[in-house]
XYZ file of C-alpha atoms in Angstrom:
331
model
C -94.182 -99.114 -189.808
C -96.871 -100.061 -192.058
C -97.748 -103.084 -190.222
C -97.886 -101.129 -186.952
C -100.595 -98.824 -188.330
C -102.746 -101.330 -189.820
C -102.184 -103.331 -186.371
C -103.418 -100.291 -184.536
C -106.402 -99.778 -187.405
C -107.842 -102.973 -187.182
C -109.298 -104.133 -183.664
C -111.887 -101.477 -182.419
C -112.338 -101.859 -178.942
C -115.829 -101.274 -177.330
C -116.691 -100.450 -173.358
C -119.179 -99.276 -171.387
C -119.125 -97.566 -167.951
C -122.133 -95.928 -166.136
C -123.412 -96.042 -162.745
C -126.563 -96.781 -160.990
C -126.926 -97.024 -157.219
C -130.159 -98.640 -156.149
C -129.876 -96.912 -152.875
C -130.025 -93.447 -154.389
C -133.679 -92.070 -154.995
C -133.151 -90.979 -158.690
C -135.258 -89.560 -161.090
C -134.255 -89.411 -164.750
C -132.622 -86.032 -164.968
C -130.576 -86.466 -161.522
C -129.517 -89.801 -162.932
C -128.547 -88.687 -166.260
C -126.930 -85.367 -165.097
C -124.894 -87.146 -162.043
C -121.257 -86.890 -162.929
C -119.447 -90.063 -162.279
C -116.039 -91.521 -161.657
C -114.295 -94.670 -162.861
C -113.343 -97.218 -160.514
C -109.559 -96.534 -159.341
C -108.722 -100.276 -160.797
C -110.062 -98.949 -164.227
C -107.277 -96.581 -164.251
C -104.913 -99.475 -165.184
C -107.274 -100.773 -167.636
C -107.471 -97.437 -169.562
C -103.955 -96.869 -169.163
C -103.171 -100.701 -170.838
C -105.542 -99.227 -174.052
C -103.189 -96.433 -174.272
C -100.048 -97.989 -173.861
C -101.075 -100.488 -177.041
C -102.584 -97.413 -178.805
C -105.836 -99.504 -179.083
C -108.679 -97.643 -181.128
C -110.912 -97.617 -177.900
C -114.439 -96.574 -177.475
C -115.811 -95.647 -174.075
C -119.572 -95.461 -174.162
C -121.806 -94.019 -171.097
C -124.798 -92.340 -170.224
C -123.296 -89.879 -167.883
C -120.516 -87.215 -167.949
C -117.306 -88.420 -166.104
C -115.251 -86.274 -163.488
C -112.640 -84.135 -165.021
C -109.384 -85.961 -165.810
C -110.878 -89.519 -165.399
C -110.300 -90.452 -169.149
C -107.118 -90.406 -170.687
C -106.183 -88.720 -174.191
C -106.505 -91.706 -176.582
C -109.976 -93.048 -175.056
C -112.975 -91.723 -177.018
C -115.947 -91.322 -174.944
C -119.178 -91.556 -176.397
C -122.877 -91.203 -175.469
C -124.554 -94.579 -175.250
C -128.215 -92.669 -175.783
C -127.105 -93.121 -179.406
C -127.342 -96.761 -179.200
C -130.263 -97.647 -176.723
C -132.289 -94.399 -175.371
C -131.055 -93.084 -172.122
C -134.838 -92.769 -170.993
C -135.259 -96.676 -171.556
C -132.080 -97.778 -170.104
C -133.281 -95.391 -166.982
C -136.645 -97.176 -166.874
C -134.916 -100.648 -167.220
C -132.430 -99.900 -164.215
C -135.288 -98.250 -162.177
C -137.395 -101.571 -162.816
C -134.428 -103.619 -161.454
C -132.675 -104.687 -164.339
C -128.750 -104.789 -163.942
C -126.771 -102.468 -165.712
C -124.428 -105.079 -166.951
C -127.331 -106.212 -169.290
C -127.517 -102.680 -170.574
C -123.802 -102.720 -171.234
C -123.881 -106.038 -173.067
C -126.915 -104.270 -175.556
C -124.828 -101.483 -176.356
C -121.399 -103.113 -176.849
C -122.953 -105.732 -178.812
C -124.778 -103.190 -181.283
C -121.581 -101.220 -181.676
C -119.253 -104.233 -182.232
C -121.814 -105.729 -184.971
C -121.542 -102.654 -187.060
C -117.949 -101.931 -186.564
C -116.505 -105.565 -186.536
C -115.279 -104.433 -183.070
C -113.969 -106.055 -179.928
C -116.730 -106.298 -177.016
C -114.520 -105.990 -173.783
C -115.112 -105.442 -170.246
C -113.765 -102.496 -167.914
C -111.821 -105.075 -165.596
C -109.905 -106.453 -168.374
C -106.349 -105.419 -168.676
C -104.432 -105.726 -171.901
C -101.111 -107.156 -171.616
C -100.021 -107.330 -175.593
C -101.397 -106.553 -178.942
C -104.461 -108.888 -179.425
C -105.134 -110.721 -182.513
C -105.845 -109.366 -185.769
C -107.793 -112.073 -187.214
C -111.392 -111.359 -188.488
C -112.860 -112.656 -185.604
C -112.261 -114.629 -182.298
C -113.926 -115.987 -179.412
C -112.558 -116.007 -176.061
C -112.844 -119.042 -173.282
C -112.644 -119.028 -169.319
C -111.763 -122.026 -166.848
C -115.091 -124.221 -165.895
C -114.936 -126.531 -163.059
C -114.043 -130.172 -164.138
C -114.724 -131.659 -161.142
C -117.227 -131.490 -158.271
C -121.000 -131.034 -158.236
C -120.999 -127.910 -160.247
C -118.623 -129.105 -162.861
C -120.409 -128.892 -166.305
C -121.937 -132.409 -167.814
C -120.380 -132.095 -171.313
C -122.393 -133.783 -173.615
C -125.127 -133.543 -176.291
C -127.232 -130.945 -173.808
C -124.034 -129.022 -172.802
C -121.408 -129.620 -175.952
C -117.992 -128.322 -175.268
C -116.532 -125.158 -177.132
C -116.380 -125.910 -180.847
C -112.590 -126.005 -181.553
C -112.077 -126.041 -185.584
C -108.401 -126.851 -185.616
C -108.614 -129.458 -182.677
C -106.068 -127.905 -180.760
C -107.746 -128.752 -177.430
C -110.873 -130.379 -176.145
C -112.836 -126.989 -175.848
C -114.211 -127.982 -172.086
C -114.402 -124.303 -170.980
C -116.737 -121.640 -170.931
C -117.371 -118.666 -173.331
C -117.088 -115.158 -172.116
C -116.130 -111.809 -173.511
C -114.051 -110.497 -174.721
C -115.541 -111.199 -178.385
C -114.286 -109.828 -181.748
C -117.432 -109.687 -183.858
C -116.533 -111.159 -187.259
C -118.846 -110.089 -190.441
C -119.880 -113.941 -190.493
C -121.839 -113.243 -187.332
C -122.409 -109.199 -187.274
C -125.832 -109.930 -188.265
C -126.918 -112.658 -185.640
C -124.869 -110.463 -182.757
C -127.074 -107.583 -183.838
C -130.191 -109.522 -183.326
C -128.894 -110.746 -180.007
C -128.523 -107.163 -178.732
C -131.940 -105.983 -180.052
C -133.181 -109.129 -178.189
C -131.437 -108.049 -174.848
C -133.115 -104.561 -175.506
C -136.581 -105.956 -175.615
C -135.756 -108.280 -172.462
C -134.926 -105.042 -170.649
C -138.241 -103.412 -171.421
C -139.842 -106.264 -169.773
C -140.114 -106.930 -166.063
C -136.951 -108.525 -164.724
C -137.380 -112.282 -163.740
C -136.159 -113.291 -160.243
C -134.331 -116.438 -161.728
C -130.569 -115.496 -162.784
C -130.836 -117.970 -165.195
C -133.135 -115.911 -167.298
C -130.286 -114.385 -168.861
C -128.150 -117.056 -169.841
C -129.240 -116.960 -173.349
C -126.686 -114.049 -174.010
C -123.767 -116.467 -173.280
C -125.430 -119.461 -174.884
C -126.567 -117.475 -177.914
C -122.627 -116.448 -178.559
C -121.554 -120.186 -177.831
C -123.794 -121.408 -180.648
C -122.552 -118.933 -183.088
C -118.800 -120.304 -182.484
C -120.161 -123.454 -184.691
C -121.219 -120.875 -187.545
C -118.133 -118.820 -187.723
C -115.517 -121.634 -188.883
C -112.985 -118.854 -189.720
C -112.859 -117.680 -185.854
C -110.345 -118.786 -183.414
C -111.365 -120.150 -180.041
C -108.601 -119.255 -177.542
C -107.762 -121.342 -174.518
C -108.560 -119.544 -171.184
C -105.044 -118.924 -170.647
C -105.197 -116.496 -173.352
C -107.713 -114.248 -172.096
C -109.072 -115.606 -168.987
C -106.189 -117.112 -166.933
C -108.048 -116.339 -163.669
C -111.040 -118.513 -162.933
C -113.939 -116.240 -161.512
C -114.630 -118.889 -158.416
C -113.613 -117.152 -155.628
C -116.016 -115.427 -153.200
C -117.622 -111.885 -152.648
C -114.513 -109.238 -152.344
C -111.979 -111.679 -153.241
C -109.705 -112.142 -156.259
C -106.695 -114.516 -157.022
C -104.940 -111.666 -158.488
C -104.550 -109.912 -155.366
C -103.360 -112.801 -153.174
C -100.043 -112.598 -151.335
C -98.590 -115.255 -151.511
C -100.197 -116.031 -154.738
C -101.501 -119.405 -155.741
C -100.637 -118.655 -159.147
C -97.768 -121.058 -159.101
C -98.495 -123.372 -161.981
C -98.986 -126.110 -159.606
C -102.179 -125.373 -157.524
C -105.414 -127.322 -158.661
C -108.839 -126.369 -157.895
C -111.623 -128.271 -159.434
C -109.750 -130.220 -161.908
C -107.991 -126.919 -163.295
C -104.231 -126.095 -162.767
C -103.830 -122.558 -162.059
C -101.122 -121.150 -164.403
C -98.389 -119.195 -162.957
C -97.469 -115.399 -163.271
C -94.760 -115.969 -165.455
C -96.873 -117.749 -168.004
C -99.544 -115.016 -167.369
C -97.169 -112.042 -168.423
C -95.775 -113.567 -171.270
C -98.680 -115.562 -172.765
C -102.135 -113.858 -171.863
C -103.556 -111.010 -174.151
C -105.379 -109.717 -171.239
C -106.194 -110.661 -167.749
C -109.801 -110.476 -166.869
C -110.129 -109.703 -162.986
C -114.045 -110.073 -162.417
C -113.375 -107.231 -160.058
C -116.602 -105.552 -160.291
C -118.748 -108.967 -159.835
C -116.097 -109.823 -157.083
C -116.806 -106.763 -155.472
C -120.796 -106.782 -155.801
C -122.678 -106.018 -152.804
C -119.370 -105.262 -150.846
C -117.785 -102.058 -149.908
C -116.392 -102.220 -153.787
C -112.972 -101.072 -154.972
C -111.998 -98.374 -152.089
C -109.946 -94.977 -153.153
C -106.814 -96.374 -151.544
C -106.776 -99.459 -153.344
C -103.524 -99.330 -155.151
C -101.816 -98.249 -151.798
C -102.609 -101.514 -150.231
C -102.049 -104.295 -152.859
C -98.764 -106.506 -152.362
C -96.003 -105.887 -154.249
C -95.669 -109.746 -155.435
C -99.292 -110.410 -156.382
C -100.220 -110.590 -160.078
C -102.110 -107.295 -160.210
C -99.000 -105.220 -159.114
C -97.032 -107.424 -161.637
C -99.298 -106.179 -164.193
C -99.296 -102.509 -163.063
C -95.522 -102.750 -163.646
C -96.012 -104.229 -167.080
C -98.012 -101.259 -168.206
C -96.859 -98.343 -166.260
C -93.056 -99.236 -165.298
C -91.220 -99.211 -162.224
C -93.287 -96.032 -160.673
C -96.539 -97.628 -160.890
C -97.466 -97.235 -157.510
C -96.835 -93.666 -157.544
C -98.589 -92.946 -160.467
C -101.611 -94.553 -159.277
C -101.825 -93.646 -155.919
C -100.601 -89.883 -156.008
C -103.249 -89.281 -158.714
C -100.542 -88.281 -160.916
C -102.057 -90.712 -163.445
C -103.883 -88.151 -165.288
C -100.441 -86.112 -165.813
C -99.013 -89.274 -166.793
C -101.531 -90.002 -169.364
C -101.535 -86.765 -170.976
C -98.209 -86.646 -171.020
C -97.816 -89.712 -172.897
């Protein structure tokens, strides 16, 4: 029992979710007072945090509609971290809310030795309790867009030489005490960038990922995990498409893309700590995740298997019939 209590107390999970629609003519008061919903997909994300009794805080600038957030998830005002008026001005000026999210989550995680994690990352089992760790995701190893590994673009630093490190860093990240000051500085740099006019070059924000990648070398007590453990799905599909929704699936342990072999679903269910779906980015500038999302996914796709893993055999009715709230509040 003591080990279980210690496990649940150790990791603190930091989420962020607010909405800003560029097609709506907000003023500050309308934006901040507008009640919002989480995406239908995020129902499963939050359910996975509750299943594993994670110490989870969800930051937002807006209030959620009734029964959107289950018990066990603490909602806090992001204004405590980055002023809401400044966030609004940044968004109105053309900055992405994803970068506001980074600034808020990194700042909190630097203070709590916490885990920076995304809303489209489904928890599959208890995450490592090490003081700090880094996640990696698949990179293209062949083709014109494959990284040219070398001095200018070194692989991830792997202290135990368990693999070659030829992958990309991405959240989640557990901030160790060794790098907490650096992560706080990165958060402040993001906040300063948000106060400036946005640049048209998408590479302008690459410093966030590259800064954290450089910190891996200085945090030799932290472990860097191979893609299967936190990012089994590569983010290479186009807008509106996701490997986890495909039926029949290419996640068979045999399909090779850009030099990377896609894992099979069995290995993902057994070995992955989380599955990061990239739904919000994949559906960017498209219709988004529709309200009937859970009614239409195929029984044999990876996401259906995850829902069964989290909610049991009755997962579809729980998510489709809006009995999700009842399930979460009774558990």
